[in-house]
Coordinates of C-alpha atoms and ligand atoms in Angstrom, one line a residue:
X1 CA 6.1 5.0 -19.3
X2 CA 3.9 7.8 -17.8
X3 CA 4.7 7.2 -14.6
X4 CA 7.5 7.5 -12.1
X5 CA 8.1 6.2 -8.7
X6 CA 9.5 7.7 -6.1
X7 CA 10.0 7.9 -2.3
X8 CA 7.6 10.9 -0.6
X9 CA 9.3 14.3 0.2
X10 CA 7.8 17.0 2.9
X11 CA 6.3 19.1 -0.7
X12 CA 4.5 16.4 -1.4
X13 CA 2.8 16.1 1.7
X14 CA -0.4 18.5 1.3
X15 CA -1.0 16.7 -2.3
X16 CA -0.4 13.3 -0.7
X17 CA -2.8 13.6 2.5
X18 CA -5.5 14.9 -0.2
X19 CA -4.5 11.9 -2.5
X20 CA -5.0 9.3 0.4
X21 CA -8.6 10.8 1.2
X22 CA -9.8 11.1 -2.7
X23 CA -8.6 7.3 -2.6
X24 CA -10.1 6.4 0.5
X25 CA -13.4 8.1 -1.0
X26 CA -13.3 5.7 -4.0
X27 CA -13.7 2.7 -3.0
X28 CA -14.6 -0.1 -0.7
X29 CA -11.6 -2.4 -0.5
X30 CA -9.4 -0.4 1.9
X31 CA -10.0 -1.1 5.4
X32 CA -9.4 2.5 6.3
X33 CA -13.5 4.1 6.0
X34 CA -13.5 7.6 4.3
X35 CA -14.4 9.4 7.9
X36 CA -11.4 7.5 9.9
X37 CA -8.9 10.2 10.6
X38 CA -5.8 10.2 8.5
X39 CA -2.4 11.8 9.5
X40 CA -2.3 15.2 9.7
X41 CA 0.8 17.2 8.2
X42 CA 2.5 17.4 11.2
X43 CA 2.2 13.8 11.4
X44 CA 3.4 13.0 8.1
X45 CA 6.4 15.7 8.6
X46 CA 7.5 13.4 11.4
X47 CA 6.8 10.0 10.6
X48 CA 8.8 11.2 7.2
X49 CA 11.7 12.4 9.0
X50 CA 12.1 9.3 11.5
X51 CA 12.6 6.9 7.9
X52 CA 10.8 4.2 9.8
X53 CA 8.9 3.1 7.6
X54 CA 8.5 3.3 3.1
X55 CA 6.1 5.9 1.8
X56 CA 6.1 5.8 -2.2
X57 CA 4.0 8.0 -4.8
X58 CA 3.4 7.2 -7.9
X59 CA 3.6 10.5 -10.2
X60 CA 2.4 11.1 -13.6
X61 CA 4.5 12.8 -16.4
X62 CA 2.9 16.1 -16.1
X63 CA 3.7 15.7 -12.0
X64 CA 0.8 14.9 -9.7
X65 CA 0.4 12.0 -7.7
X66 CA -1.8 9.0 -8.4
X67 CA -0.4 6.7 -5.7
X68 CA 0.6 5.7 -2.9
X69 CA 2.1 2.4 -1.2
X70 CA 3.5 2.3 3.0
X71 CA 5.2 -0.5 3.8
X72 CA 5.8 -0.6 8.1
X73 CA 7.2 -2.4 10.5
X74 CA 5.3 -4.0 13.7
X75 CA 5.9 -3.1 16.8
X76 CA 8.4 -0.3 16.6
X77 CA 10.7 -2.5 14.4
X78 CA 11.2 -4.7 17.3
X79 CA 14.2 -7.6 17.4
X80 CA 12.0 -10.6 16.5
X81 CA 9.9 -9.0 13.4
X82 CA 12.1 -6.6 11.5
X83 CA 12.9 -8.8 9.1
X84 CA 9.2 -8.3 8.2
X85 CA 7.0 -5.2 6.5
X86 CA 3.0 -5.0 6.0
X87 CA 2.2 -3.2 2.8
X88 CA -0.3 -1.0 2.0
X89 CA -1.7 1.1 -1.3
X90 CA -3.6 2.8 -3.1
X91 CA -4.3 3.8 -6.9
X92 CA -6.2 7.0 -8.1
X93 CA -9.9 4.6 -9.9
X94 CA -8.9 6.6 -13.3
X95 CA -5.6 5.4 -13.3
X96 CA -5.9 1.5 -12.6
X97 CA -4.8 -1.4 -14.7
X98 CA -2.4 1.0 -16.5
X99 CA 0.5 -1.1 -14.2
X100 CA 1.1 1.7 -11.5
X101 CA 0.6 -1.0 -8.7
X102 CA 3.1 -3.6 -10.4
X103 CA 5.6 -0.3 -10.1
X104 CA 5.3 0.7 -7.0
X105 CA 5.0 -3.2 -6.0
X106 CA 8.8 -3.5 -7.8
X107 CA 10.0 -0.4 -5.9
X108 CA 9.0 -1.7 -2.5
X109 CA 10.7 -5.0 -2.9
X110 CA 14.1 -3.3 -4.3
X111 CA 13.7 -1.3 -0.7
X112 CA 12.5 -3.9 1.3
X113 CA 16.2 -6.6 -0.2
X114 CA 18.0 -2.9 0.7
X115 CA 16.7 -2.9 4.1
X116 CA 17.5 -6.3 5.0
X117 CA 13.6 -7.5 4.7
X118 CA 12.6 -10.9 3.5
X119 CA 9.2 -11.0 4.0
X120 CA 6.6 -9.3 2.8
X121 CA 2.9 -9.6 3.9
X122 CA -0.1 -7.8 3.6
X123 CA -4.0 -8.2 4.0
X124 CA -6.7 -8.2 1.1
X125 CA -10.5 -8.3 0.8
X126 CA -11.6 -11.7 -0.5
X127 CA -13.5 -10.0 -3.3
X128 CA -10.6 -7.1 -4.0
X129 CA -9.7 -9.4 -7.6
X130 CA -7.6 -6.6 -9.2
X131 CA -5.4 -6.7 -5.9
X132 CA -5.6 -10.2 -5.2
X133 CA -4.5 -10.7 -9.6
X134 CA -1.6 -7.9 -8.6
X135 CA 0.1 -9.8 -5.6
X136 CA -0.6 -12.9 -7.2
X137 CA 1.6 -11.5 -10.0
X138 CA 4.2 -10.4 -8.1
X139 CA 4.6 -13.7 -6.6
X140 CA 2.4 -13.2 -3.3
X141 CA 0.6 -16.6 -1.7
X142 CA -2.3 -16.6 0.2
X143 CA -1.4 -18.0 3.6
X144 CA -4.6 -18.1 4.8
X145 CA -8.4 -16.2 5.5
X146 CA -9.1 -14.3 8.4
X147 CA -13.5 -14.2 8.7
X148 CA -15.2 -11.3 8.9
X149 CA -12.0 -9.5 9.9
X150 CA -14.2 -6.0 8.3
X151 CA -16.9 -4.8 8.7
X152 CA -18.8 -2.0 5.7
X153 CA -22.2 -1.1 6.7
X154 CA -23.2 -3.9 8.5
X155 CA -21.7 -6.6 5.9
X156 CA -19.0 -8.7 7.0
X157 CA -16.1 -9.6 4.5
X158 CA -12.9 -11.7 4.8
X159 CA -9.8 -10.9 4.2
X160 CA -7.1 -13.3 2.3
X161 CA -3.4 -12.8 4.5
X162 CA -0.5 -12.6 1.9
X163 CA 3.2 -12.9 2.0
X164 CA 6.0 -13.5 -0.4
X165 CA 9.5 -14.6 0.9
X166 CA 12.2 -12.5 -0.3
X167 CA 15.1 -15.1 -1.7
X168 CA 18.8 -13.5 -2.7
Ligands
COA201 C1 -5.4 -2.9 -6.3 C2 -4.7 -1.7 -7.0 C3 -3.7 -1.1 -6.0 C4 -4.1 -2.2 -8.3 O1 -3.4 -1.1 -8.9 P1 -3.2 -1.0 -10.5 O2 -2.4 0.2 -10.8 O3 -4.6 -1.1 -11.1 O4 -2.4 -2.4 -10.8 P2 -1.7 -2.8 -12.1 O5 -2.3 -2.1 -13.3 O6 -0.2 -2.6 -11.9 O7 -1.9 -4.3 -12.2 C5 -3.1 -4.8 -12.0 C6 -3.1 -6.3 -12.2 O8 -4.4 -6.7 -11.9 C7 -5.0 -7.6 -12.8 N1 -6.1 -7.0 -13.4 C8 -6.2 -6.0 -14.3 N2 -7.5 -5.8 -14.6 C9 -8.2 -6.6 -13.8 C10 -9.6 -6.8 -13.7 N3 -10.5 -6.1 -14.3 N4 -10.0 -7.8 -12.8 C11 -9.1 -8.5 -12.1 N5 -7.8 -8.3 -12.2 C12 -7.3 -7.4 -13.1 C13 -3.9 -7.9 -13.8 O9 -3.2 -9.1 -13.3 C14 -3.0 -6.7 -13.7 O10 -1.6 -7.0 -14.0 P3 -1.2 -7.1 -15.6 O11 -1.9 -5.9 -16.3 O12 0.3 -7.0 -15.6 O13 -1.8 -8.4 -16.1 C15 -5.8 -0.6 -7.4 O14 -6.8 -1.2 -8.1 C16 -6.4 0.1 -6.2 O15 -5.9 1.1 -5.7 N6 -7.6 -0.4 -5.7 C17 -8.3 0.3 -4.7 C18 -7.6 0.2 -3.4 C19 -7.1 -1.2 -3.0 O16 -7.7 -2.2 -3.4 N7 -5.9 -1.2 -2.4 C20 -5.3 -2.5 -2.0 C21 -5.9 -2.9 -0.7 S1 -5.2 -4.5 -0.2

């Protein structure tokens, strides 16, 4: 395999915050747009430290980064949804359909049984079919559409809400 995944460390951070822009600058299916502000190091030092949430990179062989997946808690981990974590990635265009995604996907879910999660749920463009084939495959349902929940240059676009169940 040409690829490892592993949870981010504070030298990663300057590659990582350009790995999230390059990403962001590639394509259309993340809701973040390219000029929405990002973390900035300090940021990422912090939210890092605090272990409140999952930040995994995928890294190549010869050792730079072509992913990223966050997996977070609502509302400050509160009582009532911990049990819960909203996912989030992204893979460097060059690099897709060579099964970084399905990694990181079986890293997060190792975490998320570690952690005490057992459901997993996340938010994808109706037309994203690579993501919506990934989650599928790793055993995600769609729960339902939310309309016109984005918005890119004027077009509006649904979004398919997805969750998978966590069973021992
Ligand atoms: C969605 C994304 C994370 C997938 O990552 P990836 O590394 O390409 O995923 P993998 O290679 O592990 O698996 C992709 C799966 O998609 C499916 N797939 C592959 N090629 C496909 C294609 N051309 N069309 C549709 N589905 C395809 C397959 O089911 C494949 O799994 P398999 O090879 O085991 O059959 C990546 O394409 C990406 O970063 N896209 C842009 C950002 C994004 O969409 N983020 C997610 C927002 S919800």
């Amino acid at each position: 395999m040409d690829f490892k995944v592993r949870h981010l460390e504070n030298k990663d951070i300057p590659e990582y915050l350009h790995l999230t822009k390059y990403i962001d600058n590639e394509t259309e299916f993340l809701s973040v747009d390219p000029k929405d502000p990002r973390p900035k190091f300090m940021e990422m030092v912090g939210a890092v430290a605090q272990k409140n949430q999952l930040f995994l990179v995928a890294q190549h062989k010869d050792g730079y980064l072509v992913g990223h997946l966050g997996a977070f808690w609502r509302r400050g981990k509160g009582k009532r949804v911990r049990h819960c974590i909203h996912i989030g990635l992204g893979v460097v265009k060059d690099y897709w359909g060579k099964g970084v995604g399905t990694l990181m996907f079986k890293a997060m879910e190792k975490w998320a049984k570690e952690q005490g999660v057992t459901r997993l749920e996340l938010d994808v463009m109706t037309n994203n079919e690579r993501g919506v084939a990934l989650y599928k495959k790793m055993g995600f349902e769609i729960e339902g559409t939310k309309r016109q929940s984005i918005c890119i240059d004027g077009q509006y676009i649904d979004e398919y809400m997805m969750s998978k169940i966590l069973e021992d």
